[in-house]
Coordinates of N, CA and C in Angstrom, one line a residue:
X1 N 11.3 -1.9 -5.9 CA 10.2 -1.3 -6.6 C 10.6 -1.2 -8.1
X2 N 9.8 -1.7 -9.0 CA 10.2 -1.6 -10.4 C 9.9 -0.2 -11.0
X3 N 10.4 0.1 -12.2 CA 10.4 1.4 -12.7 C 9.0 1.9 -12.9
X4 N 8.1 1.0 -13.4 CA 6.7 1.5 -13.6 C 6.0 1.9 -12.3
X5 N 6.2 1.1 -11.3 CA 5.6 1.5 -10.0 C 6.2 2.8 -9.4
X6 N 7.5 2.9 -9.6 CA 8.2 4.1 -9.2 C 7.6 5.4 -9.9
X7 N 7.5 5.3 -11.2 CA 7.0 6.4 -12.0 C 5.6 6.7 -11.7
X8 N 4.7 5.7 -11.5 CA 3.3 5.9 -11.2 C 3.2 6.6 -9.8
X9 N 4.1 6.2 -8.9 CA 4.1 6.9 -7.6 C 4.5 8.3 -7.7
X10 N 5.5 8.6 -8.6 CA 5.9 10.0 -8.8 C 4.8 10.8 -9.4
X11 N 4.1 10.2 -10.4 CA 3.0 11.0 -11.0 C 1.9 11.3 -10.0
X12 N 1.6 10.4 -9.1 CA 0.6 10.6 -8.1 C 1.1 11.7 -7.1
X13 N 2.4 11.7 -6.8 CA 2.9 12.8 -6.0 C 2.8 14.1 -6.7
X14 N 3.1 14.1 -8.0 CA 3.0 15.4 -8.8 C 1.6 15.9 -8.8
X15 N 0.6 15.1 -8.9 CA -0.8 15.5 -9.0 C -1.2 16.3 -7.8
X16 N -0.7 16.0 -6.6 CA -1.0 16.7 -5.4 C 0.0 17.7 -5.0
X17 N 1.1 17.8 -5.7 CA 2.2 18.7 -5.3 C 1.8 20.2 -5.6
X18 N 1.0 20.5 -6.6 CA 0.8 21.8 -7.0 C 1.8 22.4 -7.9
X19 N 2.9 21.6 -8.2 CA 4.0 22.1 -9.1 C 3.6 21.9 -10.5
X20 N 4.3 22.7 -11.4 CA 4.1 22.4 -12.8 C 4.9 21.1 -13.1
X21 N 4.7 20.6 -14.3 CA 5.4 19.4 -14.7 C 6.9 19.7 -14.8
X22 N 7.2 20.9 -15.4 CA 8.6 21.3 -15.5 C 9.3 21.4 -14.2
X23 N 8.7 22.1 -13.2 CA 9.3 22.2 -11.9 C 9.4 20.9 -11.2
X24 N 8.4 20.0 -11.3 CA 8.4 18.7 -10.6 C 9.6 17.9 -11.2
X25 N 9.7 17.9 -12.5 CA 10.8 17.1 -13.2 C 12.1 17.6 -12.7
X26 N 12.3 18.9 -12.7 CA 13.6 19.5 -12.3 C 13.9 19.1 -10.9
X27 N 12.9 19.2 -10.0 CA 13.1 18.9 -8.6 C 13.5 17.4 -8.4
X28 N 12.9 16.5 -9.2 CA 13.2 15.1 -9.0 C 14.2 14.5 -10.0
X29 N 14.8 15.4 -10.8 CA 15.9 15.0 -11.7 C 15.5 14.0 -12.8
X30 N 14.3 14.2 -13.4 CA 13.9 13.4 -14.5 C 13.6 14.3 -15.7
X31 N 13.8 13.8 -16.9 CA 13.5 14.6 -18.1 C 12.0 14.7 -18.3
X32 N 11.6 15.8 -18.9 CA 10.2 16.0 -19.1 C 9.6 15.0 -20.1
X33 N 10.4 14.7 -21.1 CA 10.0 13.8 -22.1 C 9.7 12.4 -21.5
X34 N 10.5 12.0 -20.6 CA 10.3 10.7 -19.9 C 9.1 10.8 -19.0
X35 N 8.9 11.9 -18.3 CA 7.8 12.1 -17.4 C 6.5 12.1 -18.2
X36 N 6.5 12.8 -19.4 CA 5.3 12.8 -20.2 C 4.9 11.4 -20.8
X37 N 6.0 10.6 -21.1 CA 5.8 9.3 -21.5 C 5.0 8.4 -20.5
X38 N 5.5 8.5 -19.2 CA 4.9 7.8 -18.1 C 3.5 8.3 -17.8
X39 N 3.3 9.6 -17.9 CA 2.0 10.1 -17.6 C 1.0 9.5 -18.6
X40 N 1.4 9.4 -19.9 CA 0.5 8.9 -20.9 C 0.2 7.4 -20.6
X41 N 1.2 6.6 -20.2 CA 0.9 5.2 -19.8 C 0.0 5.1 -18.6
X42 N 0.3 6.0 -17.7 CA -0.5 6.0 -16.4 C -2.0 6.4 -16.7
X43 N -2.2 7.4 -17.6 CA -3.6 7.7 -17.9 C -4.3 6.6 -18.6
X44 N -3.6 5.9 -19.5 CA -4.3 4.8 -20.2 C -4.6 3.7 -19.2
X45 N -3.8 3.5 -18.3 CA -4.0 2.4 -17.2 C -5.2 2.9 -16.4
X46 N -5.3 4.1 -16.1 CA -6.4 4.6 -15.2 C -7.8 4.5 -16.0
X47 N -7.8 4.7 -17.3 CA -9.0 4.7 -18.0 C -9.6 3.3 -18.3
X48 N -8.7 2.3 -18.0 CA -9.2 0.9 -18.2 C -10.1 0.4 -17.1
X49 N -9.9 0.9 -15.9 CA -10.7 0.5 -14.8 C -11.5 1.7 -14.3
X50 N -12.8 1.4 -14.0 CA -13.7 2.6 -13.6 C -13.3 3.0 -12.2
X51 N -13.3 4.3 -12.0 CA -13.1 4.9 -10.6 C -14.4 5.1 -9.9
X52 N -14.4 4.8 -8.6 CA -15.5 5.1 -7.8 C -16.8 4.3 -8.2
X53 N -17.9 4.9 -8.2 CA -19.2 4.3 -8.4 C -19.5 4.0 -9.9
X54 N -20.2 3.0 -10.2 CA -20.7 2.7 -11.5 C -22.2 2.7 -11.5
X55 N -22.8 3.4 -12.6 CA -24.2 3.5 -12.7 C -24.8 2.1 -13.0
X56 N -25.8 1.8 -12.3 CA -26.6 0.5 -12.5 C -28.1 0.9 -12.6
X57 N -28.8 0.1 -13.4 CA -30.2 0.3 -13.4 C -30.9 -1.0 -12.9
X58 N -31.7 -0.8 -11.8 CA -32.3 -2.0 -11.2 C -33.4 -2.5 -12.2
X59 N -33.6 -3.8 -12.2 CA -34.6 -4.4 -13.0 C -36.0 -4.1 -12.3
X60 N -37.0 -3.9 -13.2 CA -38.3 -3.5 -12.6 C -38.9 -4.6 -11.7
X61 N -38.6 -5.8 -11.9 CA -39.1 -6.9 -11.0 C -38.5 -6.7 -9.6
X62 N -37.3 -6.3 -9.6 CA -36.6 -6.2 -8.3 C -37.2 -5.0 -7.5
X63 N -37.6 -3.9 -8.3 CA -38.2 -2.8 -7.6 C -39.6 -3.2 -7.1
X64 N -40.3 -3.9 -7.9 CA -41.7 -4.3 -7.5 C -41.7 -5.2 -6.2
X65 N -40.7 -6.0 -6.1 CA -40.7 -7.0 -5.0 C -39.9 -6.4 -3.8
X66 N -39.9 -5.1 -3.6 CA -39.2 -4.6 -2.5 C -39.9 -5.0 -1.2
X67 N -39.1 -5.0 -0.2 CA -39.6 -5.4 1.2 C -39.4 -4.2 2.1
X68 N -40.3 -3.9 2.9 CA -40.2 -2.8 3.8 C -40.6 -3.3 5.2
X69 N -39.9 -2.7 6.2 CA -40.2 -3.0 7.6 C -40.2 -1.7 8.4
X70 N -41.3 -1.5 9.0 CA -41.5 -0.2 9.8 C -41.6 -0.7 11.3
X71 N -40.9 0.0 12.1 CA -41.0 -0.3 13.5 C -41.3 1.0 14.3
X72 N -42.5 1.1 14.9 CA -42.9 2.3 15.6 C -42.4 2.3 17.0
X73 N -42.3 3.5 17.6 CA -41.8 3.6 19.0 C -42.6 2.8 20.0
X74 N -43.9 2.5 19.7 CA -44.7 1.7 20.7 C -44.5 0.2 20.5
X75 N -43.6 -0.2 19.6 CA -43.3 -1.6 19.5 C -44.0 -2.3 18.3
X76 N -45.0 -1.6 17.7 CA -45.7 -2.2 16.6 C -44.8 -2.3 15.4
X77 N -44.8 -3.4 14.8 CA -43.9 -3.6 13.6 C -44.8 -4.0 12.4
X78 N -44.5 -3.4 11.3 CA -45.2 -3.6 10.0 C -44.3 -4.1 9.0
X79 N -44.5 -5.2 8.4 CA -43.7 -5.7 7.3 C -44.5 -5.9 6.1
X80 N -44.1 -5.3 5.0 CA -44.9 -5.5 3.7 C -43.9 -5.7 2.6
X81 N -44.3 -6.4 1.5 CA -43.5 -6.6 0.4 C -44.4 -6.6 -0.9
X82 N -43.7 -6.4 -2.0 CA -44.4 -6.4 -3.3 C -45.3 -5.2 -3.5
X83 N -45.1 -4.1 -2.8 CA -45.8 -2.9 -3.1 C -44.9 -1.7 -3.4
X84 N -45.4 -0.7 -4.0 CA -44.6 0.5 -4.3 C -44.5 1.5 -3.2
X85 N -43.7 2.5 -3.3 CA -43.5 3.5 -2.3 C -44.8 4.3 -2.1
X86 N -45.5 4.6 -3.1 CA -46.8 5.3 -3.0 C -47.8 4.5 -2.2
X87 N -47.9 3.2 -2.4 CA -48.8 2.4 -1.6 C -48.4 2.3 -0.2
X88 N -47.1 2.2 0.0 CA -46.6 2.2 1.4 C -46.9 3.5 2.1
X89 N -46.7 4.6 1.5 CA -47.0 5.9 2.1 C -48.5 6.0 2.4
X90 N -49.4 5.4 1.6 CA -50.8 5.4 1.9 C -51.1 4.6 3.1
X91 N -50.4 3.5 3.3 CA -50.6 2.6 4.5 C -50.1 3.3 5.7
X92 N -49.0 4.0 5.6 CA -48.5 4.7 6.8 C -49.4 5.8 7.2
X93 N -50.0 6.5 6.3 CA -50.8 7.7 6.6 C -52.3 7.3 7.0
X94 N -52.6 6.0 7.1 CA -54.0 5.6 7.5 C -54.3 6.1 8.9

């Protein structure tokens, strides 16, 4: 394991440890200045790639061309496309 991977792993362990940076460094035998240096590099790396979900806005044409399929317990199946949810609700409530 190279130094960068090792330090990033230590930082991730520190995050979940509940220890202060000072105590964590003392426990692992590393200097605080070195640890702060790697934390800064690690944070910059993390900010370059989005974490988790990314907001997207669907295009209006895609929303309008939605397709719906309803299957009732009696076996009747209804497929519709190109209508909005309000129109679909009106069809279901007939």
